[in-house]
Each structure stands twice: as C-alpha cells, then as structure tokens.
Tab-separated table of C-alpha atoms and ligand atoms in Angstrom:
chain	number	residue	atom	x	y	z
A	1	UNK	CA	60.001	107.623	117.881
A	2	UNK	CA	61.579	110.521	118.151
A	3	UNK	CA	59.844	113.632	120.432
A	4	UNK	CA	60.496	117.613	121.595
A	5	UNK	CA	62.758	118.041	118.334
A	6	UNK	CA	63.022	121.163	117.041
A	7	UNK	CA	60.824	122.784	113.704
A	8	UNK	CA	63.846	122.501	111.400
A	9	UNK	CA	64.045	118.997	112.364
A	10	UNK	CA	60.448	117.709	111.982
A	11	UNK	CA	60.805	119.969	108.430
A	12	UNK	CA	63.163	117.311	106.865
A	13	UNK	CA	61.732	114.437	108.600
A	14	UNK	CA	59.023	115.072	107.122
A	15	UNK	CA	60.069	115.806	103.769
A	16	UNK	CA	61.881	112.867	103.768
A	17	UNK	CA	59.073	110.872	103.632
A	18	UNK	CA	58.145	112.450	100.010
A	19	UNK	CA	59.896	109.751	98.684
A	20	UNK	CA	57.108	108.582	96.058
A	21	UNK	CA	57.027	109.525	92.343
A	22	UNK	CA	53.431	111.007	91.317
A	23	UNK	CA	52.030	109.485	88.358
A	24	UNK	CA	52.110	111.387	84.823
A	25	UNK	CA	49.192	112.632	83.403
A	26	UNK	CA	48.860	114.905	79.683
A	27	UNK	CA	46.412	117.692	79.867
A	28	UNK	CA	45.127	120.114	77.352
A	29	UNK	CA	46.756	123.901	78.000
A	30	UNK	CA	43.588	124.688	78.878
A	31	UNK	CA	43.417	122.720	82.216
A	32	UNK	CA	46.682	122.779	82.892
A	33	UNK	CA	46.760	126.098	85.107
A	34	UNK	CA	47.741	125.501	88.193
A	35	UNK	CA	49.359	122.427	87.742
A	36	UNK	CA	52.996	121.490	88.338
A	37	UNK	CA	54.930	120.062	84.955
A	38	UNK	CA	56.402	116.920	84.862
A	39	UNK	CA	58.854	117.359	81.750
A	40	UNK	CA	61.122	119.911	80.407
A	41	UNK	CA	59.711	121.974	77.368
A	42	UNK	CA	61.967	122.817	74.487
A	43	UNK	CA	60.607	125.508	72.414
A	44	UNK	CA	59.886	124.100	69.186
A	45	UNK	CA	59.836	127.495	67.312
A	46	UNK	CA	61.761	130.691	67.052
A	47	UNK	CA	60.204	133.870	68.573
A	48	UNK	CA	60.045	135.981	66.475
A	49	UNK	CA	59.916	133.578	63.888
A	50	UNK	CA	61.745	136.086	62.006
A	51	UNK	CA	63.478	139.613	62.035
A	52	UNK	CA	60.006	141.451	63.122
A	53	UNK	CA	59.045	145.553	63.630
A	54	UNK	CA	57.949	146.604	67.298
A	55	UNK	CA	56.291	149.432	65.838
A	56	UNK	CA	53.582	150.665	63.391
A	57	UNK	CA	55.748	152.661	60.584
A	58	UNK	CA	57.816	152.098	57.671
A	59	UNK	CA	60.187	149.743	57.238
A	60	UNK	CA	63.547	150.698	54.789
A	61	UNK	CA	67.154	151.019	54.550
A	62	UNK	CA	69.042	153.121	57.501
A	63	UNK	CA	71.342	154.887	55.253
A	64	UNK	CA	68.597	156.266	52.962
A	65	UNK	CA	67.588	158.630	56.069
A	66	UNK	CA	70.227	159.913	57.904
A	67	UNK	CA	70.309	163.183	58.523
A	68	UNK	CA	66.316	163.474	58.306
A	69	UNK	CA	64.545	165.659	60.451
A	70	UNK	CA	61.837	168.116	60.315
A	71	UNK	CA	63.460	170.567	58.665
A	72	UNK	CA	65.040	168.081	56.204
A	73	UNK	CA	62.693	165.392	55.578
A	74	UNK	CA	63.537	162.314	53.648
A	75	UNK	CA	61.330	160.798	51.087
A	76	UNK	CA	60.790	157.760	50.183
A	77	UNK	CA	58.769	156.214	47.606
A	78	UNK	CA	55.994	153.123	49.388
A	79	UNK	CA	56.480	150.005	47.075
A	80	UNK	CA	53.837	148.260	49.749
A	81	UNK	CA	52.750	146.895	52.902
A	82	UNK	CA	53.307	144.284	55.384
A	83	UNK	CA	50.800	143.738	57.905
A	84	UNK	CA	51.230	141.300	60.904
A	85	UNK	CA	50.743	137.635	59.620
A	86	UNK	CA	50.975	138.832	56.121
A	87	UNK	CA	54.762	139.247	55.066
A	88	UNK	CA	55.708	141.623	52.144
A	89	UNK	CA	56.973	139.694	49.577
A	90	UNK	CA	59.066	142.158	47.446
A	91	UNK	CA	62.302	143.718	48.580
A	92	UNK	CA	62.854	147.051	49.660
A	93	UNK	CA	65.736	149.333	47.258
A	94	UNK	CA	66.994	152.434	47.768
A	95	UNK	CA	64.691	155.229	48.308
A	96	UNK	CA	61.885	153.088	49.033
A	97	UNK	CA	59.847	151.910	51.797
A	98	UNK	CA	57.430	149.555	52.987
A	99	UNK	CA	54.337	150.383	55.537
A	100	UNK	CA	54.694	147.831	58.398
A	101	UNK	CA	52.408	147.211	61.568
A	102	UNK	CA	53.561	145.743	65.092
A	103	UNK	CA	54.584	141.759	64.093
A	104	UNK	CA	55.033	142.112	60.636
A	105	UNK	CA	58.480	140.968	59.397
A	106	UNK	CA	60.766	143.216	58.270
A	107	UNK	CA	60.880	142.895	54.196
A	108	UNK	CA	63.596	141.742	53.026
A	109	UNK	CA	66.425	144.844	51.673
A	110	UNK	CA	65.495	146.802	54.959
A	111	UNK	CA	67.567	147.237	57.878
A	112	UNK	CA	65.361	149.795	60.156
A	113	UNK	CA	62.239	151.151	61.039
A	114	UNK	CA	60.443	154.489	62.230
A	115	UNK	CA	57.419	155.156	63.637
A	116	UNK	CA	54.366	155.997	61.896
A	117	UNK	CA	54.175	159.054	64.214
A	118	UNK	CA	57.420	160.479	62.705
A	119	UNK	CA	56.385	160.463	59.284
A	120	UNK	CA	53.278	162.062	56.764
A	121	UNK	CA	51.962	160.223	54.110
A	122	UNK	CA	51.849	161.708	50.820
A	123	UNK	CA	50.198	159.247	48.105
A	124	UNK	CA	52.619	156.724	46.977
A	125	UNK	CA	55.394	158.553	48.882
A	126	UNK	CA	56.306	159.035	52.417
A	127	UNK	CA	57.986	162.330	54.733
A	128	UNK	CA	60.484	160.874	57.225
A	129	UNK	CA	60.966	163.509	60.015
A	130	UNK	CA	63.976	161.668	61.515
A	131	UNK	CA	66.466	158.850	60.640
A	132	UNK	CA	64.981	155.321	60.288
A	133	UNK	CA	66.448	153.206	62.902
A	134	UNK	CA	67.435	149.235	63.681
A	135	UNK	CA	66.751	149.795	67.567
A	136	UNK	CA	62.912	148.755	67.096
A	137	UNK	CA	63.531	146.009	64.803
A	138	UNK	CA	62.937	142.839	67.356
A	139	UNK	CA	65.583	140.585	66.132
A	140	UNK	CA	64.697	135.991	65.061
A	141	UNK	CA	64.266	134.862	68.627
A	142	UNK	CA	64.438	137.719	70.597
A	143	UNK	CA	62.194	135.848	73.126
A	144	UNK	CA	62.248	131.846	72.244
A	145	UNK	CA	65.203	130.351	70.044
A	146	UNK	CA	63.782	127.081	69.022
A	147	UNK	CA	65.504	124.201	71.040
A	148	UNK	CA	65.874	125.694	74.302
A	149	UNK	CA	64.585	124.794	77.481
A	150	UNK	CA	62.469	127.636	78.887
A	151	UNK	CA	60.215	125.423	81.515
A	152	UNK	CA	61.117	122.977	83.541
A	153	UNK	CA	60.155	119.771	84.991
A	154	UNK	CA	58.979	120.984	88.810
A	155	UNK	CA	57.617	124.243	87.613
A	156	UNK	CA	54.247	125.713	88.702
A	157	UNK	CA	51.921	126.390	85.498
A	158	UNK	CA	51.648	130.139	86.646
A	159	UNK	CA	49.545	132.156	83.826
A	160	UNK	CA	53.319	133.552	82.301
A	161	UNK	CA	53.804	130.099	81.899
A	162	UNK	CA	51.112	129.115	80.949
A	163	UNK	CA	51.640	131.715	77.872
A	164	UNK	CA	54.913	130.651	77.437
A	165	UNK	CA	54.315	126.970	76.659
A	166	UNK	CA	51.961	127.972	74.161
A	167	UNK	CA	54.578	130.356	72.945
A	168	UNK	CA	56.915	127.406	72.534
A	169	UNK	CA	54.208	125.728	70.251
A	170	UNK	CA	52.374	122.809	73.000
A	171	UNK	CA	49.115	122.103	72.879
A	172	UNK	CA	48.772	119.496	75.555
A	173	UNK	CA	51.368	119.319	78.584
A	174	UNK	CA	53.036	116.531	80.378
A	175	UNK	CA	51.485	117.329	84.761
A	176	UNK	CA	51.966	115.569	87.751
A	177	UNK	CA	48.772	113.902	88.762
A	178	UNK	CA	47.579	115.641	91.975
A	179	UNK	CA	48.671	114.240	95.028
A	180	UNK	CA	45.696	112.378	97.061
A	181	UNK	CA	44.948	114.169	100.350
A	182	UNK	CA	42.965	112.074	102.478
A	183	UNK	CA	41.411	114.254	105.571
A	184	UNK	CA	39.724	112.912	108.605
A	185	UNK	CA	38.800	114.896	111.925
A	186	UNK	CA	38.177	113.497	115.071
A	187	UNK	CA	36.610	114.307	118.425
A	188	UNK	CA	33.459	112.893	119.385
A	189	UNK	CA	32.370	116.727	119.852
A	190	UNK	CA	32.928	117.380	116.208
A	191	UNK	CA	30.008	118.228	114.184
A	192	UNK	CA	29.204	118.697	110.399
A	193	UNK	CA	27.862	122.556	109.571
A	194	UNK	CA	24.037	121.880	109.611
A	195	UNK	CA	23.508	119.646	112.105
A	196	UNK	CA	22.328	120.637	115.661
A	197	UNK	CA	25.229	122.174	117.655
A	198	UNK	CA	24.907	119.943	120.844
A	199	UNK	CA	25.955	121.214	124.099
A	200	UNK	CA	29.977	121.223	124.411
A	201	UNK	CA	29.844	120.608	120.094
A	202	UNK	CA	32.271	121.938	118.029
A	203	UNK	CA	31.943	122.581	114.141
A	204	UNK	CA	34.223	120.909	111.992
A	205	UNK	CA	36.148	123.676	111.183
A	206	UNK	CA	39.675	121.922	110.451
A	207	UNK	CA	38.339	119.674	107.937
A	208	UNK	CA	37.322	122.802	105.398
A	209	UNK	CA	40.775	124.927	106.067
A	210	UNK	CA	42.524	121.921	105.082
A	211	UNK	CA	40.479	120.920	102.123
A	212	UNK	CA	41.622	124.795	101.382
A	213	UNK	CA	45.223	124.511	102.224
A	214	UNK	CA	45.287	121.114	100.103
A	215	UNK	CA	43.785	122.315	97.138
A	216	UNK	CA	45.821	125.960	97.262
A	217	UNK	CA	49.260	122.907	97.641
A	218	UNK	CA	48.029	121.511	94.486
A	219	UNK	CA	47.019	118.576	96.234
A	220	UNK	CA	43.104	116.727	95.395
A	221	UNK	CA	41.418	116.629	98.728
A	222	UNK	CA	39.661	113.518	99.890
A	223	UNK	CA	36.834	114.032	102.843
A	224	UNK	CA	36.876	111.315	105.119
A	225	UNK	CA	34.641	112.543	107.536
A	226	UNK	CA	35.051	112.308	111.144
A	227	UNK	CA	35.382	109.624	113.768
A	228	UNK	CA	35.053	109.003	117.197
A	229	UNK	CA	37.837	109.112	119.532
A	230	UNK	CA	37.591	105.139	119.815
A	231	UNK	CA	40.716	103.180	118.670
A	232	UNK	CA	38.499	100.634	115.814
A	233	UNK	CA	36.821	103.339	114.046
A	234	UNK	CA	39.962	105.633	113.541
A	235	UNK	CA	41.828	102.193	112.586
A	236	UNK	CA	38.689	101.213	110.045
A	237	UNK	CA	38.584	104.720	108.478
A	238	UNK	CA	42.384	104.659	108.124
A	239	UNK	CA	42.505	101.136	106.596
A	240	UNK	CA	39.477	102.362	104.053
A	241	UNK	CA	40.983	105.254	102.967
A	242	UNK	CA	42.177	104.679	99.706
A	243	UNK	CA	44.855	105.336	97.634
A	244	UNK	CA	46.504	108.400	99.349
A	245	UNK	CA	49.856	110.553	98.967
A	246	UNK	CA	49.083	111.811	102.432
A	247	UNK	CA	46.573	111.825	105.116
A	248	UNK	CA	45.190	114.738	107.592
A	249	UNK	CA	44.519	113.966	110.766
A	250	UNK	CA	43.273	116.261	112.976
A	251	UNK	CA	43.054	116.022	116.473
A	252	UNK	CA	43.218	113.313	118.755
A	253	UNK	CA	47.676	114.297	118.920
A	254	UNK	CA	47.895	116.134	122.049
A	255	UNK	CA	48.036	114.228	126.096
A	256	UNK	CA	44.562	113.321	126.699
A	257	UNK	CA	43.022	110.476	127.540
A	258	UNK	CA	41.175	110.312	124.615
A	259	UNK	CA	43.900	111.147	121.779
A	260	UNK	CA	43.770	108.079	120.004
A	261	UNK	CA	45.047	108.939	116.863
A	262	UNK	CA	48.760	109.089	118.272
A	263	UNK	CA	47.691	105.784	120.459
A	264	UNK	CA	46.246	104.206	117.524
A	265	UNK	CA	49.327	105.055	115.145
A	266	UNK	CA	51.746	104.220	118.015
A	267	UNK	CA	50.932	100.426	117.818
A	268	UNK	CA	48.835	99.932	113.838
A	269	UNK	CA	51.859	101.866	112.638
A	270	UNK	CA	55.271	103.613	113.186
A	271	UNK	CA	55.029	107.023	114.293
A	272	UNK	CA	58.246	108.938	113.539
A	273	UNK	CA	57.899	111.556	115.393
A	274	UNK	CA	55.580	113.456	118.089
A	275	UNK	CA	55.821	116.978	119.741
A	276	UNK	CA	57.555	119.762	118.157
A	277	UNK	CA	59.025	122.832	120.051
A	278	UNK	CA	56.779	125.346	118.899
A	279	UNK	CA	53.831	126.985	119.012
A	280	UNK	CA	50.932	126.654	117.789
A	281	UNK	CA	51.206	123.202	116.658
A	282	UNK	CA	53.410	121.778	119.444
A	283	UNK	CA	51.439	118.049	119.308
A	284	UNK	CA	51.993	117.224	115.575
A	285	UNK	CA	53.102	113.859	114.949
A	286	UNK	CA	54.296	112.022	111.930
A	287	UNK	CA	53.981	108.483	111.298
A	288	UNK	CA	53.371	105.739	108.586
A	289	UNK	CA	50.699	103.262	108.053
A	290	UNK	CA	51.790	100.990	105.513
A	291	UNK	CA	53.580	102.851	102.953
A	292	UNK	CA	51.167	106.148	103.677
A	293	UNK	CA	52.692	109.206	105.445
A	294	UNK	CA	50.635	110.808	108.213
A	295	UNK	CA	50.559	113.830	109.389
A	296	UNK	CA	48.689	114.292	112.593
A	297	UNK	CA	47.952	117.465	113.161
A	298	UNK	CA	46.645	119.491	116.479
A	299	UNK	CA	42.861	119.373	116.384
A	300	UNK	CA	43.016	123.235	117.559
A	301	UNK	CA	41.850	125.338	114.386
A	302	UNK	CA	44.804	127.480	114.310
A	303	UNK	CA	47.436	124.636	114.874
A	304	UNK	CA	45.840	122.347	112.142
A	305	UNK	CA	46.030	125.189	109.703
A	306	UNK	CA	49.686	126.590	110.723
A	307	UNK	CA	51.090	122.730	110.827
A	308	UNK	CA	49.701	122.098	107.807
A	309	UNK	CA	51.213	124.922	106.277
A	310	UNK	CA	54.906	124.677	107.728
A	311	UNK	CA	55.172	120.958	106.688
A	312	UNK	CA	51.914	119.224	104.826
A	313	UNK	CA	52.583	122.357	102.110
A	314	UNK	CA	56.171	121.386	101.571
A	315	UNK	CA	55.690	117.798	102.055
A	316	UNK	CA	53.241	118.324	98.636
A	317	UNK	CA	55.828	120.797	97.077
A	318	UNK	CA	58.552	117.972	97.180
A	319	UNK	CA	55.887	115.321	96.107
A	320	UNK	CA	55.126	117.298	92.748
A	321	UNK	CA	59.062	117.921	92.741
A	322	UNK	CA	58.078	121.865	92.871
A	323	UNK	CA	61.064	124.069	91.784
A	324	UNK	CA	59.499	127.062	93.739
A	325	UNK	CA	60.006	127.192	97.455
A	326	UNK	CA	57.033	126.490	99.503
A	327	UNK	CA	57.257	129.886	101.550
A	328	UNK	CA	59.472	132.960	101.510
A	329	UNK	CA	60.539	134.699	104.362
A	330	UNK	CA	60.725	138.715	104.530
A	331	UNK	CA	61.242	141.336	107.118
A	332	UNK	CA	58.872	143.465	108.870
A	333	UNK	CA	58.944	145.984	111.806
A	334	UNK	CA	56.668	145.197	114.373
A	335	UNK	CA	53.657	147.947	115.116
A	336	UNK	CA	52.014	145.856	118.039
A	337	UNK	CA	53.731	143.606	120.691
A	338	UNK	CA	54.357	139.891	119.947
A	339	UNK	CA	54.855	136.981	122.854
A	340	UNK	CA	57.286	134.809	122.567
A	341	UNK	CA	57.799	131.156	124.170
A	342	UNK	CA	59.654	129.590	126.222
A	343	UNK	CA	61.902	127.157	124.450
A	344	UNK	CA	59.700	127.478	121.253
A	345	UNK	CA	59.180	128.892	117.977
A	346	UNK	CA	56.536	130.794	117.919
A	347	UNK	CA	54.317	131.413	114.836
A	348	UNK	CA	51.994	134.225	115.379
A	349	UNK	CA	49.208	135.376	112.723
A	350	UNK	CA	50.024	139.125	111.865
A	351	UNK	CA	48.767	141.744	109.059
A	352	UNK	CA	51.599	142.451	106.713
A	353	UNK	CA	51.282	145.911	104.969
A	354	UNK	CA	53.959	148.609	103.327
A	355	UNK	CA	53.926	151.415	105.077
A	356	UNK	CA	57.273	153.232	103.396
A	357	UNK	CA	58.448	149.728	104.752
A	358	UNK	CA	57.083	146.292	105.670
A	359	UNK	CA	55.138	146.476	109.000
A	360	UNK	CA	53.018	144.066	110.624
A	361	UNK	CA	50.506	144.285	113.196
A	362	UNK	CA	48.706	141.308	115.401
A	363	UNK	CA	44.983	140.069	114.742
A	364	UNK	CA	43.948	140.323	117.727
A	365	UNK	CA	43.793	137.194	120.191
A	366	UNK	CA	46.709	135.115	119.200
A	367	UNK	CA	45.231	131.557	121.222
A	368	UNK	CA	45.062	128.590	119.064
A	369	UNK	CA	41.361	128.112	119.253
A	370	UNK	CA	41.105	131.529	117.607
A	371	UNK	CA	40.164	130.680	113.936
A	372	UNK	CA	39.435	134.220	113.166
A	373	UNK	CA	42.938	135.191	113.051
A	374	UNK	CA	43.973	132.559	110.186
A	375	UNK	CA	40.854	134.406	108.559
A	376	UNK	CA	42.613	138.125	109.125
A	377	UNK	CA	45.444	137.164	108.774
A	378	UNK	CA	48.065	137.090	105.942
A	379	UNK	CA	51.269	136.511	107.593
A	380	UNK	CA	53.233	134.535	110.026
A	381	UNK	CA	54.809	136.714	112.685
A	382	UNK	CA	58.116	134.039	113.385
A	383	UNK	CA	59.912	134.369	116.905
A	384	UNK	CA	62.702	131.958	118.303
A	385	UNK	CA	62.584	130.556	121.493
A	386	UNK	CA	62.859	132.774	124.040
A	387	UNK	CA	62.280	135.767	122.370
A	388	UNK	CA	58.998	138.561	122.482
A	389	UNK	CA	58.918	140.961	119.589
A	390	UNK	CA	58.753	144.733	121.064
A	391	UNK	CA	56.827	147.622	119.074
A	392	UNK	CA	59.570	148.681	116.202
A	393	UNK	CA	61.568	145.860	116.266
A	394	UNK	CA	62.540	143.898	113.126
A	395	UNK	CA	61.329	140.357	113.028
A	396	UNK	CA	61.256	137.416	110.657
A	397	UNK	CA	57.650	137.058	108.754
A	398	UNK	CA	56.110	134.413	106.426
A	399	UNK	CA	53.501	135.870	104.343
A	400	UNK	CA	50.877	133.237	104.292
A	401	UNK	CA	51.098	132.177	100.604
A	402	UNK	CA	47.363	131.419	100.211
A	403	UNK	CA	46.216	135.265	100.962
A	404	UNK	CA	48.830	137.229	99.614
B	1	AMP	P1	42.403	117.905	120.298
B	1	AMP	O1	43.670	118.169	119.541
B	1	AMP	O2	41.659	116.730	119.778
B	1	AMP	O3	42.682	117.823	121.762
B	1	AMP	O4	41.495	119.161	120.065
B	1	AMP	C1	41.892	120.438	120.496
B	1	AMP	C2	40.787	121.450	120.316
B	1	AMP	O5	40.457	121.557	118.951
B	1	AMP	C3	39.489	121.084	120.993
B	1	AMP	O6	38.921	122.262	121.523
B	1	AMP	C4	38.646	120.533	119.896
B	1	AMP	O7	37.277	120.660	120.148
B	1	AMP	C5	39.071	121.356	118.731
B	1	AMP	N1	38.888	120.599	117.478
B	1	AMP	C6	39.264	119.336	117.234
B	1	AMP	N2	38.923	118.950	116.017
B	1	AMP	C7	38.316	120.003	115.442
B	1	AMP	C8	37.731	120.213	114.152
B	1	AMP	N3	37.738	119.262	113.223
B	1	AMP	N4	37.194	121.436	113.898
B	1	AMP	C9	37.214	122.395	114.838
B	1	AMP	N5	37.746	122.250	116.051
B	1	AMP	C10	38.275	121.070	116.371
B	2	MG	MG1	40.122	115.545	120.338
C-alpha cells in the first residue's frame, strides 16, 4: 500500500484501475442524450444532399444579371418554383428564373441566387435590383459528405450531437451501458432524512451528493444504504453489492478508532493506496475487493464531494472511454483571500464570475464539514503546497463541471 503520495499520483492510480470494457447497449436517438457512444458514425448521406439555396429568392444563371442594379434592373422571365423538399424539375435557360425558398435545390441550368428582398415581382416576370450571385448557393455536402466520420467512439451525446447523428441518417445508436455506482455511507451517527435526528446524528448528506455527482459522470447510481462502523456488516454489504463498476464509500477512511472501512479493506482486500497530500480529501483510499475498484472517500461532506470529483469523475470518464476531459482548468484573479497548506494541495470552493476578466471570490467558511459551500459554489479555487492566494493574485481554478 502505498500512502502520503501526491494528487497527480493517486489521479493515475486510480485511473489505472479503469481497466474494464462497459458493455454495449443500442438505444433509440431519443434516449440517447447524455450518453457516451460506443462506435464511430459514418454519415450515411450527403448534406446538402444536393447543390441547395440559403436564401428565399430566385434561382438563375449569373451571367444573365450582371451589371443589374436599381437603376438597371434585369428581367427575367419565372418558368417556376422550387420549394424546400419539392425540387423543380425543369431547367433554367437564359433569361429565366426559378422562385426558390431556403433548402430547395438549385434547378438544374442555374448557377446563382438573389434574395427575394432584391427583387419585385411582376406576373410571370421578375426585377433583379442587383447581380444574381453563387456565394449563397450551399454547395453537395457543405456540412456532411456521406462516408465520413463526424462522431466518435468516446464522445458525449451533447444535444449538437445529438442533431448531428440524426443528420448523418441513425435512428438508433450504439452507447456504453452506464457504469454501476454502488454507494454506501457509514457512521453509526448517520441517519436517513426523515427519521428522528438523535443527539450527536448526522444526516446522510454524502450519500445524495454522490448519487448527484454519479449520475451528472454518466454513471447509474446504486443506494446501498448505510452501515455501522462494525467490521461484518461493512464486509456483508460489500460482498452483497452486486455487479458494480465502482463503489462509494464514505467515511470510515480517516485515523479513528472506528474507521473500519480502510481496516476492513486492509485485510478482505488490497488497498492500493491511502492518504493523499491535499486538502479536503486528505484520507481517500483506493483499494480492490475482488475485481471491484473502491474508492473510499472522506466521510466529511465537502471531502466526499471534492474526492469524488477529482478522481471517481475521471475514473467514470475513462470507463465510458470519454474523449472529453473530465475538468478544465482556467485562470482567475482572486477578489478574497485563499489559505493555503502546508505540504498540500489545496482545493477551495470559490464563485467564478467575469468581471472584464475571470474573478473568483470564497463561499464563505472553507472547513470540510461545510456542505453549504459545494451548494454556492461553482468552482475549485486550486493552490499548491505551500502557497495562500492574496487579493488580486492569479490562481489556477476548476469550474465545477456540474454547476457551470
Ligand atoms: P469520518 O470520515 O467517518 O471520520 O467522518 C467525518 C465527518 O463526516 C464526521 O463528522 C461524520 O459525521 C461526517 N459524515 C460521515 N458520513 C457522513 C454522511 N454520509 N453524510 C454526512 N456526513 C457524514
Ligand atoms: Mg465515521
């Protein structure tokens, strides 16, 4: 077991155990938002399927209208129409034209377009104020040539993709089946919302912002409920689990006496790793049971959330082989004071706004028990050992993907 590493470290441990391929599932478009695809999509159509106008007008031959303007109009004698999804089928000569409307192909014989707005209608003939012109002609393809990958296996089904595969002419898409979260608190002083507090209780906060954090990952949450900090029931709600990708533990990591998760894991299984040098989140521990990664995070509210997100969220990312990365980092000039650590990373919760530039401000109380702050919040305010954050300083910030 390896202990006191540093967050980089415990990153690609921990990635490294997202070794297992998620099952294949096909879903209708219609459920696949949000999903992550498992295959590469080739369009199977051209788009535009053809030579196509951007614009309501008339479609004819460029050299039949140079030189028009409003002085000098051009006209040109309308032979017919062409509305979108109903092509013309004649062909435009010289001196004549053809009404078209936003998607209708260009009619074969013309080579250019003007807007409605530039010309008057007079019977079977047309004005032309200006010169016809090719620019708003949206050329075969333009968007989608048939046969070329435009999504790839790994991608997030955002709603521009969404559009896109339907575009490319799929009715039902190839997804990774979510991964299966399993989450159990501990603490014999956690209690379910809407049962009697008892004196020295604690709600079970943790297991909802992780239910949260799972589902926002992609990942299908699975409640286990709590347990006592007694060695057999953790083991027996372990062992009952299910088939997981992943289980939450929270609590029960840190020095105490009663942690028995870590005990529990040390000897039923193989814990990789414990303690990282950071804070919040300083107890997490990795380990395996079987052939299931664990992740056992700090029961503290803040600490389960901001573990979770620094390495359960990419741990799910790599599972669902994610092309997108699972946070961003971006600059931000400080407007209130941040503490630092000694020795540690430091992951505050801050309020990222653009003032004229990015500046971020603390939520108040920055201790881990302080849930409220992951609730204000929408960024991480990131500080390397040794290091406080003066007013008007620049300083590395993760926006916390979920919020913003
Ligand atoms: P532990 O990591 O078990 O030492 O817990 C650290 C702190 O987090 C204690 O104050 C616990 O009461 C609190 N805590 C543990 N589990 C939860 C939970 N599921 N929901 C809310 N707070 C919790
Ligand atoms: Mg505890």
């Amino acid at each position: 077991m390896r202990t006191g590493i540093s967050v980089e470290e415990a990153l690609e441990l921990v990635l490294a155990e997202a070794k297992g391929e998620l099952p294949v599932e096909e879903v209708p478009l219609k459920e696949a938002y949000g999903r992550v695809l498992a295959e590469d999509l080739v369009s199977l159509v051209d788009h535009p399927d053809q030579d196509d106008t951007a614009i309501d007008g008339y479609a004819c031959r460029e050299e039949d209208t140079l030189g028009a303007s409003r002085e000098n109009p051009v006209r040109l004698r309308v032979i017919g129409e062409s509305p979108a999804g109903r092509p013309f089928a004649g062909r435009v000569g010289k001196g004549e034209a053809v009404a078209v409307y936003t998607g209708a192909p260009i009619p074969e014989g013309a080579d250019a377009v003007i807007r409605v707005e530039d010309t008057r209608r007079e019977g079977d003939y047309v004005l032309l104020f200006a010169p016809a012109s090719p620019k708003d002609i949206r050329p075969q393809g333009d968007d989608l040539r048939k046969g070329e990958v435009y999504l790839r296996r790994g991608d997030l089904l955002t709603p521009g993709r969404l559009g896109l595969a339907a575009a490319m002419g799929y009715p039902r898409l190839k997804v990774f089946r979510r991964p299966r979260v399993g989450i159990l608190s501990t603490g014999d002083e956690v209690v379910e919302p809407g049962e009697p507090l008892p004196f020295g209780g604690v709600y079970n906060s943790n297991a909802y912002s992780l239910l949260g954090l799972v589902q926002e990952a992609g990942g299908e949450p699975v409640l286990l409920g709590k347990v006592e900090d007694r060695p057999e029931t953790v083991l027996e709600k372990l062992e009952a689990a299910g088939p997981l990708d992943l289980l939450l533990t929270s609590g029960g990591v840190s020095m105490g006496e009663y942690d028995v998760v870590r005990k529990v894991l040390e000897t039923a299984g193989e814990v990789v790793f414990w303690k990282v040098k950071q804070q919040p989140g300083g107890p997490l521990l990795l380990a395996r049971l079987g052939g299931l990664p664990i992740l056992g995070l700090p029961g503290n509210p803040v600490s389960s959330m901001v573990t979770f997100f620094l390495y359960g969220r990419p741990f799910l990312f790599r599972l669902q082989r994610r092309t997108d990365p699972p946070y961003r980092s971006l600059e931000a000039r400080v407007l209130t004071p941040f503490k630092g650590a000694q020795g540690k990373k430091v992951f505050r919760r801050g309020v990222l706004s653009f003032e004229g530039e990015l500046v971020v401000r603390t939520t108040g109380s920055q201790s881990s028990g302080v849930l409220r702050s992951m609730a204000l919040g929408n960024a991480l305010v990131v500080l390397p050992p040794d290091r406080d954050a003066r007013e008007g300083e620049r300083v590395e910030v993760i926006p916390l993907t979920f919020v913003l």
